[in-house]
C-alpha positions as MATLAB code, in Angstrom:
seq = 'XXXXXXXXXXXXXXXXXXXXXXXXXXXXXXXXXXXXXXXXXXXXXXXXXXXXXXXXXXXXXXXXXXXXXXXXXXXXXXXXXXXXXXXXXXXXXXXXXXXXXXXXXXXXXXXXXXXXXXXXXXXXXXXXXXXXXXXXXXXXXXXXXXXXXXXXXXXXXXXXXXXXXXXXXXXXXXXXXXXXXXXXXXXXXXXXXXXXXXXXXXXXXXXXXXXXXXXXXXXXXXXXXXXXXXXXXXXXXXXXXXXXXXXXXXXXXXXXXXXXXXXXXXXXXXX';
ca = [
      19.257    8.700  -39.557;
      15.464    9.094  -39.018;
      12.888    7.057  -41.561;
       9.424    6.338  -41.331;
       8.144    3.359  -39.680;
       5.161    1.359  -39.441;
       2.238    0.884  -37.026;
       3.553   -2.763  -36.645;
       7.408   -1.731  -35.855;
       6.509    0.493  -33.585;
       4.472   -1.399  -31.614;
       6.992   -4.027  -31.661;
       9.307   -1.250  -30.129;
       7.128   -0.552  -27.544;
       6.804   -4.076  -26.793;
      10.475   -4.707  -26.365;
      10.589   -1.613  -24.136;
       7.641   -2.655  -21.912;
       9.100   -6.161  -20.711;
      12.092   -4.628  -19.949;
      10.540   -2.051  -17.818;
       8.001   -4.537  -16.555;
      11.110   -6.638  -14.757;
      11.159   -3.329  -12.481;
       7.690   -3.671  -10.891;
       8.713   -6.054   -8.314;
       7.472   -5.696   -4.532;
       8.546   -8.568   -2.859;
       5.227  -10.022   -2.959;
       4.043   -6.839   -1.422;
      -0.218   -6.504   -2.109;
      -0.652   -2.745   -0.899;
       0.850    0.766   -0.356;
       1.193    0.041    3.201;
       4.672    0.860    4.101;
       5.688    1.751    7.030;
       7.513    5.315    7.064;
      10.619    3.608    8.315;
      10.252    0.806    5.913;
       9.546    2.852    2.943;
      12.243    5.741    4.041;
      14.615    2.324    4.185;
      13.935    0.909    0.967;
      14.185    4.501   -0.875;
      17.193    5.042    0.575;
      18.464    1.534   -0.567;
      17.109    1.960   -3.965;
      19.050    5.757   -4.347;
      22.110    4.156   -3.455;
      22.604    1.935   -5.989;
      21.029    3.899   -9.145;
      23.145    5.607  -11.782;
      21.695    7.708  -14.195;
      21.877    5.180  -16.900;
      19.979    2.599  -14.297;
      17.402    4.430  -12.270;
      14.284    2.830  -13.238;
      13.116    0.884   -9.578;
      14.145    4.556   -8.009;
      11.870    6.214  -10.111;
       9.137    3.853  -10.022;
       9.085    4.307   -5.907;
       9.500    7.913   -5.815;
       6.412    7.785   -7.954;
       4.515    5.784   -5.388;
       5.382    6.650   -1.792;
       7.631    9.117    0.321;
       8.565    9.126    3.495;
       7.916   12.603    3.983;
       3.825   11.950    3.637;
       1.641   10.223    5.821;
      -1.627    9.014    7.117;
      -2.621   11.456   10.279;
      -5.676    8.533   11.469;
      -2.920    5.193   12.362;
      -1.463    4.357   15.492;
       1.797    3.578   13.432;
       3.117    5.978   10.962;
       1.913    4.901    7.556;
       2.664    6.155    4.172;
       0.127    8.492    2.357;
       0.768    6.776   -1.036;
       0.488    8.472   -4.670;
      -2.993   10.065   -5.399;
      -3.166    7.475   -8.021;
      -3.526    4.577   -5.756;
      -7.032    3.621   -5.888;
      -7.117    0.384   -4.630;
      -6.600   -0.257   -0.556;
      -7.851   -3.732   -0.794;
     -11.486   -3.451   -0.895;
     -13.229   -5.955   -3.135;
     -10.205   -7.908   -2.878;
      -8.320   -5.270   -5.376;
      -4.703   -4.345   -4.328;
      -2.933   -2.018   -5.741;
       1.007   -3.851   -5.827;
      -0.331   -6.494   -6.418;
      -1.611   -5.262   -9.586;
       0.889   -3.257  -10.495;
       3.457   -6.154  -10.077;
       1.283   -8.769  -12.447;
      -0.142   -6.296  -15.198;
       3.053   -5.346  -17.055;
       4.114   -8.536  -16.764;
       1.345   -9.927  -18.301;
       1.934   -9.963  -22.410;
      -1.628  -10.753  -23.967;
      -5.211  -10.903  -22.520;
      -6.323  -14.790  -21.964;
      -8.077  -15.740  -24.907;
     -11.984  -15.546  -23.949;
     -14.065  -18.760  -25.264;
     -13.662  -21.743  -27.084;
     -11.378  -21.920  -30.619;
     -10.774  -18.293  -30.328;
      -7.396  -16.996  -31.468;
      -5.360  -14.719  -28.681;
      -3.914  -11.942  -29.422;
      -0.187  -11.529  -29.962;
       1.808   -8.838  -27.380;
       2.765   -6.472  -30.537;
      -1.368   -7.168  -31.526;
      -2.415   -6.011  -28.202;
      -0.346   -3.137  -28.039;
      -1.207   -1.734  -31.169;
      -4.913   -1.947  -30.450;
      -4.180    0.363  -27.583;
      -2.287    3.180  -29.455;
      -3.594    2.903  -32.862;
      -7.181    1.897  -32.878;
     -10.593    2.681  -30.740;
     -10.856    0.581  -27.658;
     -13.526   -1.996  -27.257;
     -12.404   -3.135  -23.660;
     -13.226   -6.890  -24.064;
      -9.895   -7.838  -22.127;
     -10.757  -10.157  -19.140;
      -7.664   -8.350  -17.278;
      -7.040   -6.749  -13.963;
      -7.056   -2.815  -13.696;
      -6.509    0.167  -11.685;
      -9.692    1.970  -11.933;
      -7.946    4.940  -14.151;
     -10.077    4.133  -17.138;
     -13.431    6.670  -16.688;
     -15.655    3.122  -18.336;
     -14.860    1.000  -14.662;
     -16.753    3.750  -13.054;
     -20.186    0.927  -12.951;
     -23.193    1.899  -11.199;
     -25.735   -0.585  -10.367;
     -28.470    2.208  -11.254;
     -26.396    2.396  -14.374;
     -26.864   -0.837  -15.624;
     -28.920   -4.005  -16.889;
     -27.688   -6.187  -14.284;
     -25.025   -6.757  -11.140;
     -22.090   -5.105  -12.032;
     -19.984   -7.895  -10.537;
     -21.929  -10.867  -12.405;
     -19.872  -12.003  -15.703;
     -22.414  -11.530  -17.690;
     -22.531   -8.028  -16.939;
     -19.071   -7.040  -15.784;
     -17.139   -4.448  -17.772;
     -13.841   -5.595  -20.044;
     -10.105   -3.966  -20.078;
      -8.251   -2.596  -22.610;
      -4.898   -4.757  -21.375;
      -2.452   -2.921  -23.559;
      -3.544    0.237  -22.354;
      -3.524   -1.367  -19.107;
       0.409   -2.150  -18.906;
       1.796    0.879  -20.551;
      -0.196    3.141  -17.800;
       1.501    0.706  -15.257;
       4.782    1.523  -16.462;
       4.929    5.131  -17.554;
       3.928    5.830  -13.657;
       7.145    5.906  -13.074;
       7.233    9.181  -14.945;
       5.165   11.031  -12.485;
       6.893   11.592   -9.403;
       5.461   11.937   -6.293;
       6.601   14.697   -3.879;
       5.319   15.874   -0.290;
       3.686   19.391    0.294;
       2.215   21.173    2.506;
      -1.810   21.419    2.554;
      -4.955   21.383    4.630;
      -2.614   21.673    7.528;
      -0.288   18.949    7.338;
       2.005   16.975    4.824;
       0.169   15.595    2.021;
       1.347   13.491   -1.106;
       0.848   14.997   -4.901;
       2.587   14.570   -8.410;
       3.536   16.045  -11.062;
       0.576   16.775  -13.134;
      -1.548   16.747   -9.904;
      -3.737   19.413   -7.642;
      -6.325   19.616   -4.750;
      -9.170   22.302   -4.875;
     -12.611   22.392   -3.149;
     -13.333   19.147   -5.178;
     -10.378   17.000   -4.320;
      -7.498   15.514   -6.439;
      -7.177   16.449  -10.374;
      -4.750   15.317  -12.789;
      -4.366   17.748  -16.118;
      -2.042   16.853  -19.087;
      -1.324   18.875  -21.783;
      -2.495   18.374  -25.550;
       0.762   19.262  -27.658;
       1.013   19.519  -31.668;
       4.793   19.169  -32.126;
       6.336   15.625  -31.294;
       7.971   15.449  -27.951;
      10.740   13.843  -25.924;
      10.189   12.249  -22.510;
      11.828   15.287  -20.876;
       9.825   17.520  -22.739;
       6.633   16.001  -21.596;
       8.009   16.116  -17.798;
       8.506   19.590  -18.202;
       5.281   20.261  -19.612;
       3.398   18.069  -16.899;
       5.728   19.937  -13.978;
       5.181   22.839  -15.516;
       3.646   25.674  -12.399;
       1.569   27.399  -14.806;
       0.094   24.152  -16.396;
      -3.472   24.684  -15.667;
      -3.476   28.323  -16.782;
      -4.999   29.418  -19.506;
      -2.565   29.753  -22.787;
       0.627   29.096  -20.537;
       2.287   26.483  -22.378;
       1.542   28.010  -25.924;
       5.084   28.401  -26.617;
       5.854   24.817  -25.910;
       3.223   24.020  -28.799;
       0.494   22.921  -26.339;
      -3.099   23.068  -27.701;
      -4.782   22.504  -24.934;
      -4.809   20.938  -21.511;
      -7.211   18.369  -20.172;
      -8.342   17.160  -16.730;
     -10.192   14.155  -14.668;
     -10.956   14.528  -11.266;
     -10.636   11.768   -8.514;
     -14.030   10.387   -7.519;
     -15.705    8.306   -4.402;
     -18.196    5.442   -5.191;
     -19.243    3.902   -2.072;
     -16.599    1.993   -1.286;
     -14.681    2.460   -4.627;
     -12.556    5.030   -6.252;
     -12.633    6.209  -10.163;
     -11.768    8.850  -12.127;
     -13.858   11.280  -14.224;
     -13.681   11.500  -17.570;
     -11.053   13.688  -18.931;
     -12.769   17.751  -19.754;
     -10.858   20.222  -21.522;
      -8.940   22.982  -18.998;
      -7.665   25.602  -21.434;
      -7.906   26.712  -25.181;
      -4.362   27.818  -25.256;
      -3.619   30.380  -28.342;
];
């Protein structure tokens, strides 16, 4: 029997939800996407094995990250060519597991200053789906968000200096940590050789892209993997009959040293 709910309860959902899917991103202390292809080949196989499809969650989360069938052509040993997501190799002392593994886990932002009142898990959630985002969390991220992209010629001061340094939005933060999962990662052919991509994903000219569709009608999960897998995704009124507006896409970017992504443009008018 369906009835409406509120903001509150459904954040409060979504919060029960979260830890339990946050007990998955576990890497054995693991800081990178460095697996070996043996290794990672191993631990897929492992992982397969003892899934059902009322318990696949850890098998879903890896198959989003890594396969065996992908790797990097430049090592002496055969390393994995992780998910096109994976922005962070370590540099400015920013790893990607390592992340991954403490944000979901993480309930609430620390509370910044003196007599200050923290936020509450169901708080911070609902800030994230229900309101604008003023980033003032003091939290780790994964470079998705288009406002980490900081240029020193871009701002007042150093980047890296408190003072200056650009806020989260946590909430946002962990429920982009786990709906990865959803977008699976599978090897293809490209450039020459075997390259990683997901669902959602392409290469051109420019590099990696990730579009997502726009949709007026609620959805279910599968409905929105369908959508995102869809082959004719990016083409221009496609997806009307699966009550798609439009579709939107952010390209992968290069920073120096840093990756980023663009800020989401509109593909298609579809209709």
């Amino acid at each position: 029997m369906t009835r409406t709910v509120t903001q509150e309860e459904l954040a409060a959902s979504v919060a029960d939800g979260l830890e339990r899917l946050a007990e998955l991103h576990e890497f054995d202390g693991r800081k990178d996407l460095n697996y070996s292809r043996t290794d990672c080949r191993e631990l897929l196989r492992q992982e397969a094995a003892a899934a059902s499809v009322q318990q696949r969650g850890q098998v879903d989360l890896l198959g989003a990250l890594m396969s065996d069938g992908a790797t990097k052509p430049d090592k002496k040993e055969e390393i994995i060519d992780p998910t096109p997501l994976c922005l962070l190799y370590g540099q400015g002392h920013q790893h990607f597991l390592e992340r991954l593994a403490a944000v979901p886990n993480q309930a609430a932002p620390a509370v910044k200053g003196k007599g200050k009142k923290g936020l509450s898990t169901v708080e911070c959630l609902s800030q994230a789906l229900f309101h604008p985002w003023h980033r003032e969390d003091d939290t780790s991220s994964f470079r998705w968000d288009p406002e980490e992209d900081v240029r020193y010629a871009l701002m007042a001061g150093d980047p890296t200096d408190p003072a200056y340094k650009a806020g989260t939005q946590h909430g946002a933060n962990r429920l982009a940590a786990v709906g990865l999962a959803v977008l699976t990662l599978a090897p293809e052919r490209r450039a020459g050789r075997v390259r990683p991509n997901i669902v959602g994903g392409g290469f051109d000219s420019e590099g990696f892209s990730f579009a997502w569709p726009i949709w007026r009608e609620p959805a279910t999960l599968s409905a929105i993997r369908a959508m995102l897998a869809h082959p004719e995704l990016r083409q221009n009124s496609a997806l009307a009959h699966m009550s798609v507006d439009h579709v939107v896409l952010a390209r992968r970017i290069s920073v120096g040293k840093f990756m980023n992504f663009s800020r989401a443009r509109r593909l298609a008018t579809i209709g």
